[in-house]
Amino acid sequence: MSGTAPLPAIMIAGLDKFYGGFHALKHIDLEVRRGEKIVVCGPSGSGKSTLIRCINRLEPHDSGRIVVNGIDVNDASSNIQDVRREVGMVFQSFNLFPHLTILENCMLAPRLALGMKKAEAERLAQRFLDRVHIGEQAAKFPAQLSGGQQQRVAIARALCMEPRIMLFDEPTSSLDPEMIKEVLEVMEELADDGMTMICVTHEMGFARRVASRCVFMDQGEIVEIAEAAAFFEAPRSDRLRAFLSQILH
Amino acid sequence: MPFDPSLAWDSLPRMLFGLANTVGITALTLVLGLAMAIPVTLARMSPRRIFRLPAAWFVMFFRGTPALILMYLVYYGLAQLPSIHDGPLWPIFANAFACAVIGLALNHASYLVEILRGGLEAVPAGLVEASAALGISPRQTYQWVRLPLAMRYALKAYQNEVIGFTKGTAVVGVITVVDLTATANEVFERTYDPVTPMLTAAVLYWCLINLMRIGFEFADRRLNRHLAAEEQRRRKPVAASLQPALARWTGLAAPNTERAL
Ligand SMILES: Nc1ncnc2c1ncn2[C@@H]1O[C@H](COP(=O)(O)OP(=O)(O)OP(=O)(O)O)[C@@H](O)[C@H]1O
Ligand SMILES: [Mg+2]
């Protein structure tokens, strides 16, 4: 990297992660530029979730470096808080706080982590709920919404912290088919606005439309990285070819 | 065995005094038990053995011992120790009412620890992670996510425990505290009428217990608004008309088989 190149959004170098004796991530190198959209795919157990959970330190890594917008992801709790302020995350199982209304779900982090006033947090939350097209449901509780609606709230909740990077861990995998589209549309709008994104997903249509690059993982390794067209049209490794033929039937 | 209304009426002031004692013991036990249970629960869930083990012993010992035995030990047993008898706390341990509260509270707290722990452990890890990922500190996550949810999960078990031990306070008579049961017993010994005082006491207990149940139901409705709302959405019209009756029935029939009194 030359001195004039802008700081990468995420720099991962020589990353290793063990669960006990199990080598879950094997020497991962990955650099994500600002505004890039990365789609990560691979078979179950290949380490996709582990990789993105290391980025915001939901999992501590064992060796190697992760730098997010210039902040070293390490043991220092102040660094962890800083990184989590830069990085929003959306989970497969939504994980909305069930005892809080939709609006309160979105207000909690701005109020607690940023010390925002109630009225201001309310305005902010309403703005992002409107942005994911669910503003009129603000007073409801999560259990009153459909899965697709809940996931859009989860996206709004993360956006309320105004992160510069968004991580998605299979955001549509637990949704009924008719709800997948509404969530993907919100994610595409986000991509169009220039958000830096890492999405673990097997939605290949989304990957083709949105991804700057696709990453294929298998058994804790990054096997192949390529631009979307090349990734699908001309996979180089046998493992990716086998994987693609499986998920595209 | 006829019920004697005039005896019931005449003894009512004394019975109400006994009831007041029962209520006082219950209320103090609730407060003291909770005050003991919170630090013990935190210790019980600590990753460090020096905290975890003593807390586990506390629960094991006081849960496995009948409250009656605990009260005997606190009231009669501790008085045998010179360090207690001559110590600054003697006014407390010489007082039967205070000893009753301490004995009951130790037993109550040991149950409460397990109830609180169950509630905290029932909070899905994903919610705690989501909170952490939003940049909310572990302490604030505990205060705003884990604890409020644990309270909701634990409420039913807590209600059963509280109502169970309220009825269990009837044993305090053995260390000379004149509660509702002891008062009824006094009236019986004075009049040789076994029916009237006991029935009167039963009615008063029933009123107390149901007042508490109504209180719990109110708390449940408030805390679990988010679930009620969902139920409303899912419930079918027929089931809707059955639901309140069913809730009332299960509320009354809430089993309390686990207590060892
Ligand atoms: N907390 C944990 N303790 C032990 N092993 C774990 C833990 N979390 C994940 N693993 C293991 O690490 C490997 C990678 O898991 P990971 O969840 O990252 O896979 P994934 O690619 O996200 O799979 P999926 O598509 O099923 O979500 C798996 O073999 C899994 O069993
Ligand atoms: Mg996964």
Coordinates of C-alpha atoms and ligand atoms in Angstrom, one line a residue:
Chain A
M1 CA 0.0 0.0 0.0
S2 CA 1.5 3.4 -1.0
G3 CA 1.5 6.4 1.4
T4 CA -1.2 8.2 -0.6
A5 CA -3.7 5.4 -0.6
P6 CA -6.7 6.2 1.7
L7 CA -7.0 4.3 4.9
P8 CA -8.8 1.0 4.3
A9 CA -12.1 0.5 6.2
I10 CA -11.0 -2.9 7.4
M11 CA -7.5 -4.5 7.3
I12 CA -7.2 -8.1 8.4
A13 CA -3.7 -9.6 8.4
G14 CA -2.6 -13.1 9.4
L15 CA -5.7 -13.7 11.5
D16 CA -6.0 -17.0 13.4
K17 CA -8.8 -18.1 15.6
F18 CA -9.1 -21.3 17.7
Y19 CA -12.0 -22.8 19.6
G20 CA -10.1 -24.9 22.0
G21 CA -8.0 -27.1 19.8
F22 CA -10.2 -26.4 16.7
H23 CA -8.6 -24.1 14.1
A24 CA -11.7 -22.0 13.1
L25 CA -9.9 -19.3 11.1
K26 CA -6.6 -20.1 9.4
H27 CA -4.4 -17.2 8.6
I28 CA -7.0 -14.9 7.0
D29 CA -5.8 -11.8 5.0
L30 CA -8.5 -9.4 3.8
E31 CA -8.5 -5.7 3.1
V32 CA -11.8 -3.9 2.6
R33 CA -11.7 -0.4 1.0
R34 CA -14.1 2.3 2.0
G35 CA -17.5 1.9 0.3
E36 CA -16.8 -1.6 -0.8
K37 CA -19.4 -4.3 -0.5
I38 CA -18.1 -7.7 0.2
V39 CA -20.2 -10.8 0.0
V40 CA -18.9 -13.8 2.0
C41 CA -20.2 -17.3 1.2
G42 CA -19.1 -20.8 1.9
P43 CA -20.4 -24.1 3.3
S44 CA -21.8 -24.4 6.8
G45 CA -19.0 -24.4 9.5
S46 CA -16.5 -22.7 7.2
G47 CA -15.9 -19.8 9.6
K48 CA -17.9 -17.0 7.9
S49 CA -19.7 -16.0 11.1
T50 CA -16.5 -16.3 13.1
L51 CA -14.7 -14.0 10.7
I52 CA -17.2 -11.1 10.9
R53 CA -17.7 -11.6 14.6
C54 CA -13.9 -11.1 15.1
I55 CA -14.2 -7.7 13.3
N56 CA -16.3 -6.2 16.1
R57 CA -14.7 -8.4 18.7
L58 CA -17.8 -10.5 19.6
E59 CA -15.1 -13.1 19.3
P60 CA -11.5 -12.4 20.4
H61 CA -8.9 -13.6 17.9
D62 CA -5.8 -15.5 18.8
S63 CA -3.2 -14.0 16.5
G64 CA -2.8 -11.6 13.6
R65 CA -4.2 -8.1 13.3
I66 CA -7.5 -6.5 12.7
V67 CA -7.6 -2.7 12.1
V68 CA -11.0 -1.0 11.6
N69 CA -10.8 2.6 10.4
G70 CA -7.4 2.9 12.0
I71 CA -8.4 1.4 15.3
D72 CA -6.6 -1.8 16.4
V73 CA -9.1 -4.4 17.5
N74 CA -7.5 -5.8 20.6
D75 CA -8.1 -6.3 24.3
A76 CA -8.3 -2.7 25.3
S77 CA -11.9 -2.1 26.2
S78 CA -11.8 1.5 24.9
N79 CA -10.7 0.2 21.5
I80 CA -13.5 -2.3 21.6
Q81 CA -16.1 0.4 22.3
D82 CA -14.6 2.6 19.6
V83 CA -14.7 -0.2 17.0
R84 CA -18.3 -1.1 17.9
R85 CA -19.2 2.6 17.3
E86 CA -17.8 2.3 13.8
V87 CA -19.3 -1.0 13.0
G88 CA -23.0 -2.0 13.0
M89 CA -24.1 -5.6 12.9
V90 CA -27.3 -7.5 11.8
F91 CA -27.9 -11.0 12.9
Q92 CA -29.7 -14.0 11.4
S93 CA -32.1 -14.1 14.3
F94 CA -32.8 -10.3 14.5
N95 CA -32.1 -10.2 18.2
L96 CA -34.5 -7.3 18.9
F97 CA -35.0 -6.5 22.6
P98 CA -38.4 -8.1 23.1
H99 CA -39.4 -5.9 26.1
L100 CA -38.9 -2.7 24.3
T101 CA -41.0 -1.1 21.5
I102 CA -39.6 -0.8 18.0
L103 CA -38.8 2.9 18.7
E104 CA -37.2 2.1 22.1
N105 CA -35.1 -0.6 20.5
C106 CA -33.6 2.0 18.2
M107 CA -33.2 4.6 20.9
L108 CA -31.4 2.4 23.5
A109 CA -27.9 2.5 22.1
P110 CA -27.9 6.2 21.2
R111 CA -29.1 7.0 24.7
L112 CA -26.8 4.7 26.6
A113 CA -23.7 4.7 24.5
L114 CA -23.8 8.2 23.2
G115 CA -25.7 9.8 26.1
M116 CA -28.2 11.3 23.8
K117 CA -31.3 13.1 25.1
K118 CA -34.6 11.3 24.9
A119 CA -36.3 13.7 22.4
E120 CA -33.2 13.7 20.2
A121 CA -32.9 9.9 20.2
E122 CA -36.6 9.6 19.4
R123 CA -36.2 11.8 16.3
L124 CA -33.1 9.9 15.2
A125 CA -34.8 6.5 15.7
Q126 CA -37.9 7.7 13.8
R127 CA -35.7 8.9 10.9
F128 CA -34.0 5.6 10.5
L129 CA -37.2 3.6 10.9
D130 CA -38.8 5.7 8.2
R131 CA -35.7 5.0 6.1
V132 CA -36.3 1.2 6.3
H133 CA -40.0 1.9 5.6
I134 CA -41.3 0.8 8.9
G135 CA -41.8 4.2 10.7
E136 CA -45.6 3.7 11.2
Q137 CA -44.9 0.6 13.4
A138 CA -42.7 2.5 15.9
A139 CA -45.0 2.0 18.9
K140 CA -45.3 -1.8 18.4
F141 CA -43.3 -4.5 20.2
P142 CA -41.0 -6.8 18.1
A143 CA -43.3 -9.8 18.6
Q144 CA -46.1 -8.0 16.8
L145 CA -44.0 -7.7 13.6
S146 CA -43.3 -10.2 10.8
G147 CA -39.7 -11.6 10.5
G148 CA -39.0 -9.3 7.5
Q149 CA -40.2 -6.3 9.4
Q150 CA -38.1 -7.3 12.5
Q151 CA -35.0 -7.6 10.4
R152 CA -35.6 -4.1 8.9
V153 CA -35.9 -2.8 12.4
A154 CA -32.7 -4.5 13.4
I155 CA -31.0 -2.7 10.4
A156 CA -32.5 0.6 11.5
R157 CA -31.3 0.0 15.1
A158 CA -27.8 -0.5 13.9
L159 CA -27.9 2.5 11.7
C160 CA -29.0 4.8 14.6
M161 CA -25.4 4.6 15.8
E162 CA -24.4 6.0 12.4
P163 CA -21.8 3.3 11.8
R164 CA -19.4 3.6 8.8
I165 CA -19.3 -0.1 8.3
M166 CA -22.2 -2.7 8.4
L167 CA -21.8 -6.4 9.0
F168 CA -24.6 -8.8 8.0
D169 CA -24.6 -12.4 9.2
E170 CA -27.1 -14.3 7.0
P171 CA -29.7 -11.6 7.4
T172 CA -32.3 -13.4 5.3
S173 CA -31.6 -17.0 6.2
S174 CA -34.4 -17.3 8.8
L175 CA -37.0 -15.5 6.7
D176 CA -39.9 -16.8 4.7
P177 CA -39.2 -16.4 1.0
E178 CA -41.8 -13.6 0.5
M179 CA -40.0 -11.5 3.2
I180 CA -36.5 -11.9 1.9
K181 CA -37.0 -9.3 -0.9
E182 CA -38.0 -6.4 1.5
V183 CA -34.9 -6.9 3.5
L184 CA -32.6 -7.2 0.5
E185 CA -34.1 -4.0 -0.9
V186 CA -33.2 -2.1 2.2
M187 CA -29.7 -3.5 2.1
E188 CA -29.4 -2.5 -1.5
E189 CA -30.5 1.0 -0.7
L190 CA -27.9 1.1 2.0
A191 CA -25.3 -0.1 -0.5
D192 CA -26.3 2.7 -3.0
D193 CA -25.8 5.3 -0.3
G194 CA -22.1 4.2 -0.1
M195 CA -22.1 2.2 3.1
T196 CA -19.1 -0.2 3.5
M197 CA -20.7 -3.6 3.9
I198 CA -19.6 -7.2 4.6
C199 CA -22.5 -9.5 4.0
V200 CA -22.5 -13.2 4.8
T201 CA -25.2 -14.4 2.5
H202 CA -26.1 -17.1 0.0
E203 CA -28.5 -14.7 -1.9
M204 CA -26.6 -14.9 -5.2
G205 CA -28.8 -12.4 -6.9
F206 CA -28.0 -9.9 -4.3
A207 CA -24.3 -10.7 -4.6
R208 CA -24.3 -10.2 -8.4
R209 CA -26.2 -6.9 -8.1
V210 CA -24.3 -5.4 -5.1
A211 CA -21.0 -7.0 -4.4
S212 CA -17.8 -5.3 -5.3
R213 CA -16.0 -8.5 -4.5
C214 CA -17.1 -12.0 -3.4
V215 CA -15.2 -14.1 -0.9
F216 CA -15.4 -17.9 -0.7
M217 CA -14.5 -19.5 2.5
D218 CA -14.0 -23.2 3.3
Q219 CA -12.7 -24.9 6.4
G220 CA -11.5 -21.7 8.0
E221 CA -9.7 -20.4 4.9
I222 CA -10.4 -17.8 2.3
V223 CA -10.2 -20.0 -0.8
E224 CA -11.0 -17.4 -3.5
I225 CA -11.7 -13.7 -3.8
A226 CA -13.0 -12.3 -7.0
E227 CA -15.3 -9.6 -8.5
A228 CA -18.8 -10.8 -8.7
A229 CA -18.8 -11.6 -12.4
A230 CA -15.6 -13.6 -12.4
F231 CA -16.7 -15.3 -9.1
F232 CA -19.8 -16.8 -10.6
E233 CA -18.8 -17.1 -14.3
A234 CA -15.2 -18.2 -13.9
P235 CA -14.5 -19.8 -10.5
R236 CA -10.8 -20.8 -10.4
S237 CA -10.8 -23.4 -7.6
D238 CA -12.6 -26.7 -7.6
R239 CA -14.0 -26.1 -4.2
L240 CA -15.8 -23.0 -5.3
R241 CA -17.0 -24.7 -8.5
A242 CA -18.4 -27.5 -6.4
F243 CA -20.0 -25.1 -4.0
L244 CA -21.6 -22.9 -6.7
S245 CA -23.0 -25.9 -8.5
Q246 CA -24.6 -27.0 -5.2
I247 CA -26.3 -23.8 -4.3
L248 CA -27.3 -22.8 -7.9
H249 CA -28.5 -26.4 -8.5
Chain B
M1 CA -69.4 -28.6 64.4
P2 CA -71.3 -25.4 63.8
F3 CA -69.7 -22.1 62.9
D4 CA -70.2 -19.5 65.6
P5 CA -70.6 -16.1 64.0
S6 CA -70.6 -14.2 67.3
L7 CA -67.3 -15.8 68.3
A8 CA -65.9 -15.0 64.9
W9 CA -67.0 -11.4 65.3
D10 CA -65.7 -11.1 68.9
S11 CA -62.3 -12.6 68.0
L12 CA -61.9 -10.6 64.8
P13 CA -59.8 -7.8 66.4
R14 CA -57.3 -10.3 67.8
M15 CA -57.3 -12.2 64.5
L16 CA -56.6 -9.0 62.6
F17 CA -53.7 -8.3 64.9
G18 CA -52.4 -11.8 64.2
L19 CA -52.8 -11.1 60.5
A20 CA -50.9 -7.9 60.8
N21 CA -48.0 -9.9 62.3
T22 CA -48.2 -12.3 59.4
V23 CA -48.1 -9.5 56.9
G24 CA -45.3 -7.8 58.7
I25 CA -43.2 -11.0 58.8
T26 CA -43.9 -11.6 55.1
A27 CA -43.0 -8.1 54.1
L28 CA -39.8 -8.1 56.0
T29 CA -38.8 -11.5 54.8
L30 CA -39.4 -10.4 51.2
V31 CA -37.1 -7.4 51.6
L32 CA -34.4 -9.2 53.6
G33 CA -34.5 -12.2 51.4
L34 CA -34.1 -10.1 48.3
A35 CA -31.3 -8.2 49.9
M36 CA -29.5 -11.4 50.6
A37 CA -30.3 -13.1 47.3
I38 CA -29.0 -10.5 45.0
P39 CA -25.3 -10.6 46.1
V40 CA -25.5 -14.4 46.5
T41 CA -26.9 -14.7 42.9
L42 CA -24.1 -12.5 41.5
A43 CA -21.5 -14.7 43.4
R44 CA -23.3 -17.9 42.3
M45 CA -22.9 -16.8 38.6
S46 CA -19.4 -15.5 39.0
P47 CA -16.7 -17.1 36.8
R48 CA -14.5 -17.2 39.9
R49 CA -14.6 -20.2 42.2
I50 CA -14.0 -18.4 45.4
F51 CA -17.3 -16.6 44.9
R52 CA -19.2 -19.3 43.2
L53 CA -18.6 -22.2 45.7
P54 CA -19.6 -20.4 48.9
A55 CA -22.7 -19.2 47.1
A56 CA -23.5 -22.7 46.0
W57 CA -23.1 -24.0 49.6
F58 CA -25.4 -21.2 50.9
V59 CA -28.1 -22.3 48.5
M60 CA -27.6 -26.0 49.1
F61 CA -27.7 -25.6 52.9
F62 CA -30.5 -23.2 53.4
R63 CA -32.7 -24.7 50.7
G64 CA -32.3 -28.2 52.1
T65 CA -33.2 -27.2 55.6
P66 CA -36.8 -26.7 56.6
A67 CA -37.6 -23.1 57.6
L68 CA -38.9 -24.4 60.9
I69 CA -35.5 -25.9 61.8
L70 CA -33.7 -22.7 60.7
M71 CA -35.9 -20.7 63.1
Y72 CA -35.2 -23.0 66.0
L73 CA -31.5 -22.8 65.3
V74 CA -31.6 -19.0 65.0
Y75 CA -33.8 -18.4 68.1
Y76 CA -32.7 -21.1 70.5
G77 CA -29.4 -22.3 69.0
L78 CA -27.6 -19.0 68.6
A79 CA -28.5 -18.0 72.1
Q80 CA -26.2 -20.8 73.3
L81 CA -23.2 -19.1 71.8
P82 CA -21.5 -16.7 74.3
S83 CA -20.3 -14.5 71.4
I84 CA -23.9 -13.9 70.3
H85 CA -25.4 -13.8 73.8
D86 CA -22.9 -11.2 75.0
G87 CA -22.4 -9.5 71.6
P88 CA -23.9 -6.3 70.2
L89 CA -26.5 -8.0 68.1
W90 CA -28.1 -9.8 71.1
P91 CA -31.2 -7.5 71.1
I92 CA -32.0 -8.9 67.6
F93 CA -31.4 -12.5 68.4
A94 CA -33.3 -12.3 71.7
N95 CA -36.3 -11.1 69.7
A96 CA -38.6 -14.0 68.5
F97 CA -40.1 -11.8 65.7
A98 CA -36.6 -10.9 64.4
C99 CA -35.5 -14.5 64.5
A100 CA -38.5 -15.7 62.7
V101 CA -37.8 -13.2 59.9
I102 CA -34.1 -14.2 59.7
G103 CA -34.9 -17.9 59.6
L104 CA -37.6 -17.5 56.9
A105 CA -35.4 -15.0 54.9
L106 CA -32.5 -17.5 54.8
N107 CA -34.8 -20.1 53.4
H108 CA -36.5 -17.7 51.0
A109 CA -33.2 -16.2 49.8
S110 CA -31.9 -19.6 48.9
Y111 CA -34.9 -20.3 46.7
L112 CA -34.7 -16.8 45.3
V113 CA -31.1 -17.3 44.2
E114 CA -32.1 -20.1 42.0
I115 CA -35.1 -18.2 40.6
L116 CA -33.0 -15.2 39.8
R117 CA -30.3 -17.3 38.3
G118 CA -32.8 -19.2 36.1
G119 CA -34.2 -15.9 34.9
L120 CA -30.8 -14.4 34.1
E121 CA -29.7 -17.6 32.3
A122 CA -32.9 -17.7 30.3
V123 CA -32.0 -14.4 28.6
P124 CA -30.8 -15.4 25.1
A125 CA -27.1 -14.8 24.5
G126 CA -28.0 -13.3 21.1
L127 CA -29.7 -10.3 22.8
V128 CA -26.6 -9.7 25.0
E129 CA -24.4 -9.9 21.9
A130 CA -26.7 -7.5 20.0
S131 CA -26.4 -5.0 22.8
A132 CA -22.6 -5.4 22.9
A133 CA -22.4 -5.0 19.1
L134 CA -24.3 -1.7 19.4
G135 CA -21.6 -0.3 21.7
I136 CA -23.6 -0.6 24.9
S137 CA -21.2 -1.4 27.8
P138 CA -21.5 -4.7 29.7
R139 CA -22.8 -2.9 32.7
Q140 CA -25.5 -1.1 30.9
T141 CA -26.4 -4.2 29.0
Y142 CA -26.9 -5.9 32.4
Q143 CA -29.1 -3.1 33.6
W144 CA -31.2 -2.5 30.6
V145 CA -31.4 -5.8 28.8
R146 CA -30.5 -8.8 31.0
L147 CA -32.0 -7.7 34.3
P148 CA -35.4 -6.5 32.9
L149 CA -35.8 -9.7 30.9
A150 CA -34.7 -11.9 33.7
M151 CA -37.3 -10.3 35.9
R152 CA -40.0 -11.0 33.4
Y153 CA -38.9 -14.6 33.0
A154 CA -38.7 -15.2 36.7
L155 CA -41.9 -13.5 37.7
K156 CA -44.1 -16.6 37.7
A157 CA -41.6 -18.7 39.7
Y158 CA -41.2 -15.8 42.1
Q159 CA -44.9 -15.5 42.6
N160 CA -45.2 -19.2 43.5
E161 CA -42.3 -18.9 45.9
V162 CA -43.7 -15.8 47.6
I163 CA -47.2 -17.2 48.0
G164 CA -45.8 -20.6 49.2
F165 CA -43.7 -19.0 51.9
T166 CA -46.4 -16.6 53.0
K167 CA -48.5 -19.6 53.9
G168 CA -45.4 -21.2 55.4
T169 CA -45.1 -18.3 57.8
A170 CA -47.7 -20.2 59.9
V171 CA -44.8 -22.1 61.5
V172 CA -43.5 -19.0 63.4
G173 CA -45.8 -19.8 66.3
V174 CA -43.3 -22.5 67.5
I175 CA -40.9 -19.7 68.6
T176 CA -43.6 -17.8 70.4
V177 CA -44.4 -15.3 67.6
V178 CA -48.2 -14.6 67.6
D179 CA -49.1 -14.6 64.0
L180 CA -52.5 -15.4 62.5
T181 CA -52.3 -19.2 63.0
A182 CA -51.1 -18.8 66.5
T183 CA -53.9 -16.4 67.3
A184 CA -56.5 -18.9 65.9
N185 CA -54.9 -21.6 68.1
E186 CA -55.2 -19.4 71.2
V187 CA -58.8 -18.8 70.5
F188 CA -59.3 -22.5 70.0
E189 CA -57.6 -23.3 73.3
R190 CA -59.7 -20.8 75.2
T191 CA -63.1 -21.7 73.7
Y192 CA -62.6 -25.4 72.6
D193 CA -64.3 -24.4 69.3
P194 CA -62.1 -26.0 66.7
V195 CA -64.1 -24.7 63.7
T196 CA -64.7 -21.0 64.1
P197 CA -61.2 -19.6 64.7
M198 CA -59.6 -21.9 62.1
L199 CA -62.2 -21.0 59.5
T200 CA -61.8 -17.3 60.3
A201 CA -58.1 -17.6 59.9
A202 CA -58.5 -19.5 56.7
V203 CA -60.7 -16.8 55.2
L204 CA -58.1 -14.1 56.2
Y205 CA -55.2 -16.1 54.7
W206 CA -57.3 -16.5 51.6
C207 CA -57.9 -12.8 51.3
L208 CA -54.2 -12.1 51.9
I209 CA -53.0 -14.6 49.3
N210 CA -55.5 -13.5 46.7
L211 CA -54.6 -9.8 47.2
M212 CA -51.0 -10.8 46.6
R213 CA -52.0 -12.8 43.5
I214 CA -53.8 -9.8 42.1
G215 CA -50.7 -7.7 42.7
F216 CA -48.6 -10.2 40.8
E217 CA -51.0 -10.3 38.0
F218 CA -51.0 -6.6 37.7
A219 CA -47.1 -6.6 37.6
D220 CA -47.2 -9.4 35.1
R221 CA -49.6 -7.5 32.8
R222 CA -47.4 -4.4 33.0
L223 CA -44.1 -6.2 32.5
N224 CA -45.3 -8.5 29.9
R225 CA -47.2 -6.0 27.7
H226 CA -45.0 -7.1 24.8
L227 CA -46.3 -10.7 25.0
A228 CA -49.9 -9.7 25.6
A229 CA -49.8 -7.7 22.5
E230 CA -48.6 -10.6 20.5
E231 CA -51.1 -12.9 21.9
Q232 CA -53.9 -10.6 21.0
R233 CA -52.6 -10.6 17.4
R234 CA -52.5 -14.4 17.2
R235 CA -55.4 -15.4 19.3
K236 CA -58.6 -16.6 17.6
P237 CA -61.9 -15.2 18.7
V238 CA -63.1 -18.3 20.5
A239 CA -59.9 -18.9 22.3
A240 CA -60.0 -15.2 23.4
S241 CA -63.1 -15.7 25.4
L242 CA -61.6 -18.7 27.1
Q243 CA -58.3 -17.1 27.9
P244 CA -59.2 -15.1 31.0
A245 CA -61.0 -17.9 32.6
L246 CA -58.1 -20.2 31.9
A247 CA -55.6 -17.7 33.3
R248 CA -57.7 -17.3 36.5
W249 CA -57.8 -21.0 36.9
T250 CA -54.1 -21.6 36.4
G251 CA -53.3 -18.6 38.6
L252 CA -55.3 -20.1 41.5
A253 CA -54.0 -23.6 40.9
A254 CA -50.4 -22.5 40.7
P255 CA -48.7 -25.5 42.1
N256 CA -46.2 -25.2 44.9
T257 CA -44.9 -28.6 45.2
E258 CA -41.2 -27.8 45.4
R259 CA -41.0 -26.1 48.8
A260 CA -39.6 -28.1 51.7
L261 CA -41.2 -26.6 54.7
Ligands
LIG1 N1 -18.4 -20.9 20.4 C1 -17.8 -21.9 19.7 N2 -17.2 -22.9 20.3 C2 -16.6 -23.9 19.6 N3 -16.7 -24.0 18.3 C3 -17.3 -23.1 17.6 C4 -17.9 -22.0 18.3 N4 -18.4 -21.2 17.3 C5 -18.2 -21.8 16.1 N5 -17.5 -22.9 16.3 C6 -17.0 -23.8 15.2 O1 -16.2 -23.0 14.3 C7 -16.5 -23.4 13.0 C8 -16.9 -22.2 12.2 O2 -18.2 -21.7 12.7 P1 -19.0 -20.5 12.1 O3 -20.2 -20.3 12.9 O4 -18.0 -19.4 11.9 O5 -19.3 -21.1 10.7 P2 -20.3 -20.5 9.5 O6 -19.4 -20.5 8.3 O7 -20.8 -19.2 10.0 O8 -21.4 -21.6 9.4 P3 -23.0 -21.4 9.1 O9 -23.1 -21.2 7.7 O10 -23.5 -22.7 9.6 O11 -23.4 -20.2 9.9 C9 -17.6 -24.5 13.1 O12 -17.0 -25.7 12.9 C10 -18.2 -24.4 14.4 O13 -18.5 -25.6 14.9
MG2 MG -22.8 -18.5 10.5

